[in-house]
Amino acid sequence: MSHFTPPAGAPVVDVDFTSSRMCNDPYPVLREIRELGPLVWNKRGHWMTARDKVCREILNRPGSLGQEGAMRNFFGAEAFISIDEVARHNALRGVWMTAFRRDVLMVLTRVIRTYAEDMLETVEARFRTGESPDLVPSFCRPLPAYVIAYMMGIPDGMMQTVVEWSDLMANSASGGFPIDYDNDPAWLAGERAKKELGGYLYEQIEHRRSHRGEDLISQIVHSEVGRTLSDEAMMVNTRQLLFAGNETTANWLAHIVVALARHPEVRRQILADPSLTAQALDEIMRWEPVVHTLPRGVRGDEVVVAGQKLQDGVEVVMLLGGANRDPERYDDPERLNIHRERKANLGFGYSLHSCLGVTLARMEALEATHAFLARFPEYELTAPASSFATFPMRGPGPIHIVPGGK
Amino acid sequence: MSEDVTPLRKKIKTIRSHCIASGNCAIIAPELFGQDDEGVVVARVTRLSAAQLADAQSAAAACPVAAIVLEDDVGTAE
């Protein structure tokens, strides 16, 4: 529990991020928080905002609202996602900036498509034998893992283990905020997984020193800035890349499969005109983002957000699912509308720490969607609602479908 | 109509509503791109000289959300 208390007059609510209500359908609560004010105090000891403009204001000021708390503890202080000092951050992120350029990533299109088609071929074969495979572990979850591992030069044989570590890490924040670092079982399980993945990546880094390739690990090991880094700094940066390239996209793909089942009219529009797919996927990200909680910590006594002075050290949790349905930015925001005016939503973050891999994620989602719809142009979910494991990193699963409809 | 032998010039178009303020453009080509108070891209020049073209292309390719477009400059030559 944090020792902070809200100033008199501040709107106060009690929201349990671990409740099944927040996992399964957080939107009514997010709407309530958004309507209560630009900043709302959670009785559990931190501020929250569910407004788009306030999120952008916070994210654009990494110097005073930084990765002080949960993010830094999760990724490690030397990972560039934890570094708010712009020059240092950019020097580290710059190692991989070229690798994530649109024109450079284009060569991966065929790799992504082949992985997706191979996985779906197996899925379809299982349907033919009368099985009903869960699409999360057979498709949504492994696809981004194989792609980022391919880019990092990690052998396919390690994939299952890497996915398991990554899943445990993704679960780290599921015990609620502020995190009880000494006792929260989800956090502690994530810590163990981070340590094991870290150990494996140390070996990979060492190997690349003498076996330089084109892969992302070789790129940092043999970069100018890489040569100045400690082994630990190299590892945490590599680990952050692997993790970020894994969990978010996997959950996005799961949301896409579910959204296209529940909205057959959208699915049919995409099938008729695949040039609509990219904007449809963006709209699904707005409507059902994966990362729902983005925490920042206040630095110093002079930080004012939305006209409210905040205490040094207090955490502000941005509720991106609320911000992405803010009527100040989006007309009729609760509705999935693939034809709405295209605007950047906060699903991939904003400003200094916005997603490095957004272009890759979009390529993966596009290829995955087209490959999936080519095999399953018509399908229905077997159950009306899927469940969601956690609120902070939210994605549906298991997903079972009936090809061709019931 | 005489044949134009000079290469087609390009101009910068920014789509501000797509911008996620990653800052990539301003890192790669600070002479061509800046960010406003909210972090949103601002082009410092519109029509590109031949010497500026490569930097502008790098910045456009590095934009994670394709908020920078280089268009043919069909206006009158300088």
Tab-separated table of C-alpha atoms in Angstrom:
chain	number	residue	atom	x	y	z
A	1	MET	CA	0.000	0.000	0.000
A	2	SER	CA	1.262	3.436	-0.791
A	3	HIS	CA	1.335	6.155	1.853
A	4	PHE	CA	-0.111	8.788	-0.452
A	5	THR	CA	-3.500	10.360	0.119
A	6	PRO	CA	-5.535	12.468	-2.297
A	7	PRO	CA	-6.121	16.184	-1.792
A	8	ALA	CA	-9.535	17.205	-0.470
A	9	GLY	CA	-12.158	17.359	-3.188
A	10	ALA	CA	-10.476	14.947	-5.567
A	11	PRO	CA	-12.770	12.295	-7.015
A	12	VAL	CA	-12.082	9.019	-5.245
A	13	VAL	CA	-13.038	5.501	-6.301
A	14	ASP	CA	-11.961	2.009	-5.344
A	15	VAL	CA	-11.009	-0.007	-8.408
A	16	ASP	CA	-9.549	-3.493	-8.122
A	17	PHE	CA	-7.551	-4.144	-11.304
A	18	THR	CA	-7.457	-7.834	-10.424
A	19	SER	CA	-11.238	-8.270	-10.296
A	20	SER	CA	-12.976	-10.409	-12.891
A	21	ARG	CA	-15.107	-7.388	-13.703
A	22	MET	CA	-12.051	-5.398	-14.848
A	23	CYS	CA	-10.708	-8.398	-16.747
A	24	ASN	CA	-13.872	-9.303	-18.580
A	25	ASP	CA	-15.544	-5.959	-19.295
A	26	PRO	CA	-13.683	-2.944	-17.917
A	27	TYR	CA	-15.377	-0.417	-20.173
A	28	PRO	CA	-18.273	0.651	-17.922
A	29	VAL	CA	-15.797	1.308	-15.084
A	30	LEU	CA	-13.373	3.082	-17.414
A	31	ARG	CA	-16.198	5.294	-18.605
A	32	GLU	CA	-17.160	6.133	-15.045
A	33	ILE	CA	-13.559	7.076	-14.213
A	34	ARG	CA	-13.262	9.176	-17.359
A	35	GLU	CA	-16.467	11.035	-16.526
A	36	LEU	CA	-15.457	11.665	-12.899
A	37	GLY	CA	-12.572	13.895	-13.924
A	38	PRO	CA	-9.199	14.212	-15.613
A	39	LEU	CA	-7.495	12.636	-12.585
A	40	VAL	CA	-9.252	10.223	-10.257
A	41	TRP	CA	-7.763	8.831	-7.061
A	42	ASN	CA	-7.859	5.073	-6.592
A	43	LYS	CA	-8.229	4.203	-2.893
A	44	ARG	CA	-5.522	1.608	-3.455
A	45	GLY	CA	-3.008	4.435	-3.459
A	46	HIS	CA	-2.483	5.983	-6.873
A	47	TRP	CA	-3.940	8.379	-9.425
A	48	MET	CA	-5.696	7.221	-12.577
A	49	THR	CA	-6.727	8.907	-15.791
A	50	ALA	CA	-8.979	7.570	-18.527
A	51	ARG	CA	-8.862	10.677	-20.711
A	52	ASP	CA	-6.961	10.763	-23.987
A	53	LYS	CA	-5.666	14.309	-23.619
A	54	VAL	CA	-4.363	13.779	-20.088
A	55	CYS	CA	-2.567	10.592	-21.154
A	56	ARG	CA	-0.844	12.468	-23.971
A	57	GLU	CA	0.093	15.289	-21.595
A	58	ILE	CA	1.677	12.785	-19.206
A	59	LEU	CA	3.428	10.693	-21.859
A	60	ASN	CA	4.920	13.772	-23.459
A	61	ARG	CA	6.743	14.713	-20.230
A	62	PRO	CA	9.038	11.763	-19.480
A	63	GLY	CA	11.348	13.999	-17.452
A	64	SER	CA	8.773	14.762	-14.771
A	65	LEU	CA	6.439	11.797	-15.192
A	66	GLY	CA	8.801	8.923	-15.737
A	67	GLN	CA	9.389	5.216	-15.492
A	68	GLU	CA	9.925	5.482	-11.756
A	69	GLY	CA	7.788	2.667	-10.523
A	70	ALA	CA	6.416	-0.495	-12.015
A	71	MET	CA	7.844	-0.125	-15.522
A	72	ARG	CA	11.406	0.351	-14.401
A	73	ASN	CA	11.196	-2.447	-11.859
A	74	PHE	CA	9.762	-4.707	-14.500
A	75	PHE	CA	12.133	-4.065	-17.397
A	76	GLY	CA	15.286	-3.159	-15.469
A	77	ALA	CA	16.750	0.325	-15.035
A	78	GLU	CA	19.138	0.009	-17.966
A	79	ALA	CA	16.558	-1.083	-20.565
A	80	PHE	CA	15.819	1.843	-22.851
A	81	ILE	CA	12.107	1.555	-22.122
A	82	SER	CA	13.022	2.550	-18.523
A	83	ILE	CA	15.259	5.461	-19.488
A	84	ASP	CA	13.627	8.884	-19.639
A	85	GLU	CA	16.750	10.872	-20.374
A	86	VAL	CA	16.170	11.537	-24.059
A	87	ALA	CA	19.718	11.379	-25.428
A	88	ARG	CA	20.573	8.166	-23.577
A	89	HIS	CA	17.248	6.577	-24.479
A	90	ASN	CA	17.640	7.437	-28.135
A	91	ALA	CA	21.228	6.196	-28.283
A	92	LEU	CA	20.123	2.775	-27.040
A	93	ARG	CA	16.907	2.558	-29.012
A	94	GLY	CA	18.857	3.774	-32.032
A	95	VAL	CA	20.676	0.426	-32.123
A	96	TRP	CA	17.506	-1.138	-33.504
A	97	MET	CA	15.846	1.815	-35.196
A	98	THR	CA	16.956	0.738	-38.669
A	99	ALA	CA	15.842	-2.845	-38.098
A	100	PHE	CA	12.294	-1.624	-37.398
A	101	ARG	CA	12.030	0.701	-40.379
A	102	ARG	CA	9.177	-0.079	-42.705
A	103	ASP	CA	11.398	-0.602	-45.744
A	104	VAL	CA	13.793	-2.890	-43.842
A	105	LEU	CA	10.962	-4.949	-42.328
A	106	MET	CA	9.376	-5.577	-45.727
A	107	VAL	CA	11.719	-8.519	-46.335
A	108	LEU	CA	10.042	-10.292	-43.409
A	109	THR	CA	6.629	-10.298	-45.051
A	110	ARG	CA	7.199	-13.724	-46.552
A	111	VAL	CA	8.597	-15.128	-43.286
A	112	ILE	CA	5.549	-13.927	-41.353
A	113	ARG	CA	3.152	-15.243	-43.983
A	114	THR	CA	4.840	-18.650	-44.070
A	115	TYR	CA	4.736	-19.025	-40.275
A	116	ALA	CA	1.070	-17.991	-40.238
A	117	GLU	CA	0.093	-20.337	-43.069
A	118	ASP	CA	1.977	-23.283	-41.558
A	119	MET	CA	0.300	-22.786	-38.174
A	120	LEU	CA	-3.135	-22.453	-39.757
A	121	GLU	CA	-2.611	-25.522	-41.886
A	122	THR	CA	-2.069	-27.503	-38.695
A	123	VAL	CA	-5.118	-25.872	-37.124
A	124	GLU	CA	-7.252	-26.808	-40.122
A	125	ALA	CA	-5.941	-30.373	-40.095
A	126	ARG	CA	-6.975	-30.673	-36.459
A	127	PHE	CA	-10.491	-29.501	-37.339
A	128	ARG	CA	-10.637	-32.204	-39.989
A	129	THR	CA	-9.891	-34.867	-37.399
A	130	GLY	CA	-12.778	-33.601	-35.261
A	131	GLU	CA	-10.740	-31.568	-32.780
A	132	SER	CA	-11.553	-28.001	-31.813
A	133	PRO	CA	-8.139	-26.423	-31.255
A	134	ASP	CA	-7.797	-23.349	-29.063
A	135	LEU	CA	-6.583	-20.652	-31.465
A	136	VAL	CA	-4.530	-18.865	-28.816
A	137	PRO	CA	-1.795	-21.499	-28.285
A	138	SER	CA	-2.019	-22.787	-31.855
A	139	PHE	CA	-1.907	-19.473	-33.711
A	140	CYS	CA	-2.204	-16.094	-31.929
A	141	ARG	CA	0.373	-16.804	-29.257
A	142	PRO	CA	3.172	-18.519	-31.218
A	143	LEU	CA	3.131	-16.343	-34.355
A	144	PRO	CA	4.725	-13.184	-32.905
A	145	ALA	CA	7.038	-15.308	-30.760
A	146	TYR	CA	8.409	-17.120	-33.804
A	147	VAL	CA	8.792	-13.862	-35.704
A	148	ILE	CA	10.726	-12.002	-33.002
A	149	ALA	CA	12.803	-15.089	-32.259
A	150	TYR	CA	13.626	-15.392	-35.961
A	151	MET	CA	14.715	-11.754	-35.929
A	152	MET	CA	16.819	-12.358	-32.813
A	153	GLY	CA	18.413	-15.521	-34.146
A	154	ILE	CA	16.943	-17.724	-31.408
A	155	PRO	CA	16.512	-21.343	-32.545
A	156	ASP	CA	12.988	-22.704	-33.046
A	157	GLY	CA	13.677	-25.452	-30.506
A	158	MET	CA	13.758	-22.860	-27.710
A	159	MET	CA	10.455	-21.300	-28.660
A	160	GLN	CA	8.145	-23.104	-26.277
A	161	THR	CA	10.354	-22.260	-23.308
A	162	VAL	CA	10.732	-18.640	-24.364
A	163	VAL	CA	6.956	-18.343	-24.748
A	164	GLU	CA	6.432	-19.745	-21.239
A	165	TRP	CA	8.903	-17.289	-19.690
A	166	SER	CA	7.333	-14.471	-21.592
A	167	ASP	CA	3.805	-15.410	-20.490
A	168	LEU	CA	4.851	-15.455	-16.835
A	169	MET	CA	6.457	-12.039	-17.279
A	170	ALA	CA	3.295	-10.708	-18.899
A	171	ASN	CA	1.386	-11.771	-15.843
A	172	SER	CA	3.650	-9.762	-13.501
A	173	ALA	CA	1.374	-6.769	-13.081
A	174	SER	CA	-1.800	-8.822	-12.704
A	175	GLY	CA	-1.791	-8.534	-8.901
A	176	GLY	CA	-2.842	-4.865	-8.924
A	177	PHE	CA	-1.160	-1.494	-8.315
A	178	PRO	CA	0.917	-0.426	-6.516
A	179	ILE	CA	2.750	-3.706	-6.811
A	180	ASP	CA	3.779	-5.441	-3.586
A	181	TYR	CA	7.214	-6.443	-4.818
A	182	ASP	CA	7.985	-8.700	-1.850
A	183	ASN	CA	4.788	-10.696	-1.659
A	184	ASP	CA	2.738	-10.509	-4.850
A	185	PRO	CA	2.844	-14.075	-6.247
A	186	ALA	CA	2.292	-12.974	-9.855
A	187	TRP	CA	5.151	-10.487	-9.587
A	188	LEU	CA	7.459	-13.081	-7.997
A	189	ALA	CA	6.661	-15.687	-10.674
A	190	GLY	CA	7.438	-13.059	-13.311
A	191	GLU	CA	10.735	-12.303	-11.563
A	192	ARG	CA	11.772	-15.963	-11.703
A	193	ALA	CA	10.892	-16.144	-15.398
A	194	LYS	CA	12.822	-12.928	-16.085
A	195	LYS	CA	15.861	-14.393	-14.382
A	196	GLU	CA	15.720	-17.603	-16.395
A	197	LEU	CA	15.150	-15.796	-19.679
A	198	GLY	CA	17.988	-13.444	-18.710
A	199	GLY	CA	20.306	-16.401	-18.166
A	200	TYR	CA	19.467	-17.764	-21.574
A	201	LEU	CA	20.011	-14.372	-23.234
A	202	TYR	CA	23.442	-13.993	-21.570
A	203	GLU	CA	24.442	-17.183	-23.389
A	204	GLN	CA	23.050	-15.868	-26.663
A	205	ILE	CA	24.913	-12.557	-26.252
A	206	GLU	CA	28.155	-14.370	-25.516
A	207	HIS	CA	27.646	-16.558	-28.568
A	208	ARG	CA	27.085	-13.534	-30.845
A	209	ARG	CA	30.380	-12.019	-29.749
A	210	SER	CA	32.193	-14.668	-31.775
A	211	HIS	CA	29.373	-15.492	-34.218
A	212	ARG	CA	28.245	-12.201	-35.634
A	213	GLY	CA	25.074	-12.416	-37.708
A	214	GLU	CA	22.418	-10.076	-39.057
A	215	ASP	CA	20.096	-10.743	-36.120
A	216	LEU	CA	18.960	-8.196	-33.511
A	217	ILE	CA	21.219	-9.599	-30.773
A	218	SER	CA	24.267	-9.326	-33.032
A	219	GLN	CA	23.215	-5.776	-33.843
A	220	ILE	CA	23.439	-4.638	-30.230
A	221	VAL	CA	26.514	-6.714	-29.367
A	222	HIS	CA	28.492	-5.230	-32.251
A	223	SER	CA	27.067	-1.697	-32.162
A	224	GLU	CA	29.088	1.290	-31.067
A	225	VAL	CA	26.908	1.845	-28.008
A	226	GLY	CA	26.749	-1.906	-27.358
A	227	ARG	CA	30.488	-2.089	-26.873
A	228	THR	CA	30.178	0.368	-23.984
A	229	LEU	CA	27.434	-1.591	-22.213
A	230	SER	CA	27.736	-3.977	-19.314
A	231	ASP	CA	26.544	-7.534	-19.925
A	232	GLU	CA	23.540	-6.817	-17.765
A	233	ALA	CA	22.587	-3.699	-19.703
A	234	MET	CA	22.906	-5.652	-22.952
A	235	MET	CA	20.743	-8.423	-21.542
A	236	VAL	CA	17.927	-6.239	-20.187
A	237	ASN	CA	17.707	-4.365	-23.475
A	238	THR	CA	17.536	-7.620	-25.416
A	239	ARG	CA	15.013	-9.098	-23.010
A	240	GLN	CA	12.769	-6.049	-23.233
A	241	LEU	CA	12.804	-6.376	-27.023
A	242	LEU	CA	11.867	-10.035	-26.938
A	243	PHE	CA	9.131	-9.510	-24.391
A	244	ALA	CA	7.635	-6.492	-26.123
A	245	GLY	CA	7.616	-8.321	-29.436
A	246	ASN	CA	5.713	-11.201	-27.914
A	247	GLU	CA	2.881	-10.513	-25.551
A	248	THR	CA	1.299	-7.456	-27.029
A	249	THR	CA	0.951	-8.770	-30.564
A	250	ALA	CA	-0.261	-12.178	-29.388
A	251	ASN	CA	-3.117	-10.556	-27.512
A	252	TRP	CA	-3.872	-8.202	-30.389
A	253	LEU	CA	-4.256	-11.188	-32.741
A	254	ALA	CA	-6.601	-12.829	-30.255
A	255	HIS	CA	-8.706	-9.658	-30.078
A	256	ILE	CA	-8.807	-9.548	-33.880
A	257	VAL	CA	-10.040	-13.144	-34.226
A	258	VAL	CA	-12.752	-12.515	-31.631
A	259	ALA	CA	-13.770	-9.097	-32.995
A	260	LEU	CA	-14.103	-10.443	-36.532
A	261	ALA	CA	-16.286	-13.273	-35.226
A	262	ARG	CA	-18.558	-10.933	-33.334
A	263	HIS	CA	-18.689	-8.455	-36.192
A	264	PRO	CA	-19.280	-10.535	-39.316
A	265	GLU	CA	-20.144	-7.368	-41.224
A	266	VAL	CA	-16.584	-6.119	-40.675
A	267	ARG	CA	-15.176	-9.497	-41.663
A	268	ARG	CA	-17.175	-9.501	-44.897
A	269	GLN	CA	-16.071	-5.973	-45.756
A	270	ILE	CA	-12.432	-6.972	-45.346
A	271	LEU	CA	-12.923	-10.099	-47.422
A	272	ALA	CA	-14.487	-8.026	-50.175
A	273	ASP	CA	-11.860	-5.306	-49.990
A	274	PRO	CA	-8.573	-6.277	-48.284
A	275	SER	CA	-7.355	-2.702	-48.574
A	276	LEU	CA	-9.642	-2.027	-45.585
A	277	THR	CA	-7.867	-4.508	-43.322
A	278	ALA	CA	-5.161	-2.196	-41.997
A	279	GLN	CA	-7.624	0.437	-40.804
A	280	ALA	CA	-9.937	-2.239	-39.420
A	281	LEU	CA	-7.078	-3.658	-37.330
A	282	ASP	CA	-6.197	-0.198	-36.062
A	283	GLU	CA	-9.796	0.324	-35.068
A	284	ILE	CA	-9.804	-2.992	-33.198
A	285	MET	CA	-6.691	-1.774	-31.356
A	286	ARG	CA	-8.474	1.449	-30.415
A	287	TRP	CA	-11.621	-0.328	-29.336
A	288	GLU	CA	-9.919	-3.239	-27.533
A	289	PRO	CA	-6.335	-2.258	-26.734
A	290	VAL	CA	-3.995	-4.862	-25.252
A	291	VAL	CA	-2.041	-2.729	-22.789
A	292	HIS	CA	-4.656	-1.280	-20.466
A	293	THR	CA	-2.533	0.160	-17.672
A	294	LEU	CA	0.469	2.371	-18.267
A	295	PRO	CA	1.992	3.662	-15.015
A	296	ARG	CA	4.249	6.675	-14.575
A	297	GLY	CA	5.870	8.060	-11.433
A	298	VAL	CA	5.965	11.742	-10.466
A	299	ARG	CA	9.427	13.260	-10.097
A	300	GLY	CA	9.731	16.305	-7.871
A	301	ASP	CA	7.330	18.642	-6.098
A	302	GLU	CA	6.433	20.866	-9.020
A	303	VAL	CA	4.592	18.462	-11.288
A	304	VAL	CA	1.142	19.610	-12.365
A	305	VAL	CA	-1.146	17.430	-14.478
A	306	ALA	CA	-4.510	18.657	-15.739
A	307	GLY	CA	-4.220	21.593	-13.342
A	308	GLN	CA	-3.632	19.347	-10.339
A	309	LYS	CA	-0.362	19.420	-8.405
A	310	LEU	CA	0.890	15.891	-7.739
A	311	GLN	CA	3.062	14.619	-4.896
A	312	ASP	CA	6.640	13.555	-5.538
A	313	GLY	CA	6.801	9.808	-6.052
A	314	VAL	CA	3.108	9.125	-6.472
A	315	GLU	CA	2.116	6.878	-9.382
A	316	VAL	CA	-0.355	7.796	-12.109
A	317	VAL	CA	-1.868	4.889	-14.009
A	318	MET	CA	-3.087	5.737	-17.477
A	319	LEU	CA	-6.084	3.642	-18.459
A	320	LEU	CA	-5.630	3.296	-22.185
A	321	GLY	CA	-8.902	1.478	-22.832
A	322	GLY	CA	-10.698	4.470	-21.349
A	323	ALA	CA	-8.593	6.981	-23.274
A	324	ASN	CA	-9.219	5.104	-26.526
A	325	ARG	CA	-12.956	5.558	-26.026
A	326	ASP	CA	-12.787	9.212	-25.035
A	327	PRO	CA	-15.648	11.048	-26.776
A	328	GLU	CA	-13.509	14.177	-26.874
A	329	ARG	CA	-11.311	12.460	-29.464
A	330	TYR	CA	-13.619	9.907	-31.078
A	331	ASP	CA	-17.221	10.215	-32.253
A	332	ASP	CA	-19.492	7.459	-30.982
A	333	PRO	CA	-16.449	5.922	-29.256
A	334	GLU	CA	-18.057	2.751	-27.887
A	335	ARG	CA	-18.817	1.565	-31.402
A	336	LEU	CA	-16.401	-0.485	-33.522
A	337	ASN	CA	-16.391	1.504	-36.756
A	338	ILE	CA	-13.682	0.677	-39.260
A	339	HIS	CA	-14.634	3.643	-41.410
A	340	ARG	CA	-14.090	6.301	-38.758
A	341	GLU	CA	-11.615	9.089	-39.383
A	342	ARG	CA	-8.127	7.648	-38.912
A	343	LYS	CA	-6.350	9.032	-35.885
A	344	ALA	CA	-3.523	7.559	-33.846
A	345	ASN	CA	-4.928	5.896	-30.729
A	346	LEU	CA	-2.906	5.213	-27.592
A	347	GLY	CA	-2.734	1.450	-28.081
A	348	PHE	CA	0.909	1.688	-29.126
A	349	GLY	CA	1.718	4.399	-26.605
A	350	TYR	CA	2.829	7.935	-27.315
A	351	SER	CA	5.990	10.032	-27.294
A	352	LEU	CA	9.421	8.879	-26.106
A	353	HIS	CA	8.364	5.363	-25.119
A	354	SER	CA	5.918	4.714	-27.940
A	355	CYS	CA	6.232	1.238	-29.382
A	356	LEU	CA	9.436	0.634	-31.338
A	357	GLY	CA	7.885	-2.371	-33.054
A	358	VAL	CA	4.566	-0.891	-34.132
A	359	THR	CA	5.342	-1.352	-37.832
A	360	LEU	CA	6.288	-4.991	-37.280
A	361	ALA	CA	3.197	-5.598	-35.176
A	362	ARG	CA	0.999	-4.134	-37.897
A	363	MET	CA	2.647	-6.307	-40.547
A	364	GLU	CA	2.112	-9.379	-38.406
A	365	ALA	CA	-1.513	-8.510	-37.739
A	366	LEU	CA	-2.173	-7.849	-41.415
A	367	GLU	CA	-0.555	-11.078	-42.612
A	368	ALA	CA	-2.160	-13.092	-39.825
A	369	THR	CA	-5.614	-11.708	-40.578
A	370	HIS	CA	-5.384	-12.342	-44.292
A	371	ALA	CA	-4.005	-15.851	-43.800
A	372	PHE	CA	-6.700	-16.612	-41.247
A	373	LEU	CA	-9.579	-15.305	-43.361
A	374	ALA	CA	-8.262	-17.146	-46.417
A	375	ARG	CA	-8.797	-20.403	-44.523
A	376	PHE	CA	-11.740	-19.405	-42.377
A	377	PRO	CA	-13.740	-16.770	-44.263
A	378	GLU	CA	-16.818	-17.702	-42.238
A	379	TYR	CA	-16.623	-18.768	-38.595
A	380	GLU	CA	-18.350	-18.364	-35.290
A	381	LEU	CA	-17.145	-18.575	-31.713
A	382	THR	CA	-18.306	-21.676	-29.872
A	383	ALA	CA	-18.928	-19.687	-26.698
A	384	PRO	CA	-20.579	-16.267	-26.577
A	385	ALA	CA	-17.866	-14.680	-24.444
A	386	SER	CA	-14.198	-15.448	-24.002
A	387	SER	CA	-12.478	-14.886	-20.708
A	388	PHE	CA	-9.562	-12.565	-20.084
A	389	ALA	CA	-6.609	-13.519	-17.916
A	390	THR	CA	-5.585	-10.068	-16.702
A	391	PHE	CA	-6.681	-6.466	-17.001
A	392	PRO	CA	-3.261	-4.762	-17.407
A	393	MET	CA	-2.291	-6.950	-20.401
A	394	ARG	CA	-5.692	-7.899	-21.697
A	395	GLY	CA	-6.453	-10.450	-24.374
A	396	PRO	CA	-9.174	-13.055	-24.862
A	397	GLY	CA	-8.681	-16.767	-24.548
A	398	PRO	CA	-9.237	-19.604	-25.008
A	399	ILE	CA	-10.739	-19.082	-28.470
A	400	HIS	CA	-12.673	-21.907	-30.071
A	401	ILE	CA	-14.443	-21.481	-33.376
A	402	VAL	CA	-16.784	-23.370	-35.641
A	403	PRO	CA	-15.502	-22.949	-39.190
A	404	GLY	CA	-18.269	-22.063	-41.608
A	405	GLY	CA	-20.559	-21.131	-38.759
A	406	LYS	CA	-22.675	-23.298	-36.512
B	1	MET	CA	6.810	21.554	-74.224
B	2	SER	CA	10.464	20.877	-73.634
B	3	GLU	CA	11.579	17.711	-71.908
B	4	ASP	CA	12.379	18.296	-68.247
B	5	VAL	CA	15.769	16.774	-67.482
B	6	THR	CA	15.907	17.791	-63.825
B	7	PRO	CA	14.734	15.024	-61.448
B	8	LEU	CA	11.282	15.457	-59.990
B	9	ARG	CA	11.433	17.379	-56.733
B	10	LYS	CA	9.705	16.170	-53.579
B	11	LYS	CA	7.836	17.961	-50.864
B	12	ILE	CA	7.057	16.886	-47.309
B	13	LYS	CA	3.528	16.176	-46.181
B	14	THR	CA	2.919	15.337	-42.519
B	15	ILE	CA	-0.266	13.685	-41.280
B	16	ARG	CA	-0.408	15.050	-37.773
B	17	SER	CA	-3.405	13.005	-36.650
B	18	HIS	CA	-1.401	9.791	-37.269
B	19	CYS	CA	1.649	10.980	-35.307
B	20	ILE	CA	2.531	9.141	-32.075
B	21	ALA	CA	5.383	11.517	-31.243
B	22	SER	CA	8.045	8.810	-31.360
B	23	GLY	CA	10.553	11.494	-32.295
B	24	ASN	CA	12.271	9.251	-34.842
B	25	CYS	CA	12.068	11.870	-37.597
B	26	ALA	CA	13.623	14.543	-35.413
B	27	ILE	CA	16.441	12.161	-34.444
B	28	ILE	CA	17.224	11.217	-38.029
B	29	ALA	CA	16.719	14.554	-39.749
B	30	PRO	CA	16.606	17.356	-37.176
B	31	GLU	CA	17.114	19.951	-39.891
B	32	LEU	CA	13.875	18.841	-41.543
B	33	PHE	CA	11.632	17.768	-38.648
B	34	GLY	CA	10.825	19.012	-35.182
B	35	GLN	CA	8.088	18.384	-32.624
B	36	ASP	CA	5.576	20.839	-31.229
B	37	ASP	CA	4.716	21.237	-27.525
B	38	GLU	CA	2.651	18.060	-27.623
B	39	GLY	CA	5.376	16.119	-29.393
B	40	VAL	CA	3.577	16.108	-32.725
B	41	VAL	CA	5.657	16.263	-35.900
B	42	VAL	CA	6.329	19.638	-37.511
B	43	ALA	CA	8.082	19.861	-40.854
B	44	ARG	CA	10.687	22.609	-40.857
B	45	VAL	CA	10.769	22.788	-44.640
B	46	THR	CA	8.211	21.895	-47.255
B	47	ARG	CA	10.013	21.615	-50.577
B	48	LEU	CA	13.110	19.479	-50.452
B	49	SER	CA	16.401	20.270	-52.091
B	50	ALA	CA	18.229	17.418	-53.789
B	51	ALA	CA	20.658	17.343	-50.861
B	52	GLN	CA	17.828	16.949	-48.331
B	53	LEU	CA	16.022	14.135	-50.105
B	54	ALA	CA	17.931	11.179	-48.646
B	55	ASP	CA	17.463	12.374	-45.059
B	56	ALA	CA	13.780	12.985	-45.661
B	57	GLN	CA	13.379	9.485	-47.082
B	58	SER	CA	15.133	7.964	-44.055
B	59	ALA	CA	12.906	9.894	-41.678
B	60	ALA	CA	9.776	8.852	-43.568
B	61	ALA	CA	10.840	5.189	-43.507
B	62	ALA	CA	11.619	5.367	-39.786
B	63	CYS	CA	8.266	6.878	-38.865
B	64	PRO	CA	6.455	4.025	-37.110
B	65	VAL	CA	3.036	5.185	-38.226
B	66	ALA	CA	3.734	6.504	-41.733
B	67	ALA	CA	2.855	10.038	-40.730
B	68	ILE	CA	5.445	11.453	-43.122
B	69	VAL	CA	4.792	11.282	-46.844
B	70	LEU	CA	7.049	12.581	-49.583
B	71	GLU	CA	4.981	13.766	-52.489
B	72	ASP	CA	5.968	14.774	-55.950
B	73	ASP	CA	6.368	18.492	-56.061
B	74	VAL	CA	4.452	19.454	-59.134
B	75	GLY	CA	4.652	23.159	-58.400
B	76	THR	CA	6.813	25.494	-60.432
B	77	ALA	CA	10.552	24.996	-60.265
B	78	GLU	CA	12.670	27.490	-58.405
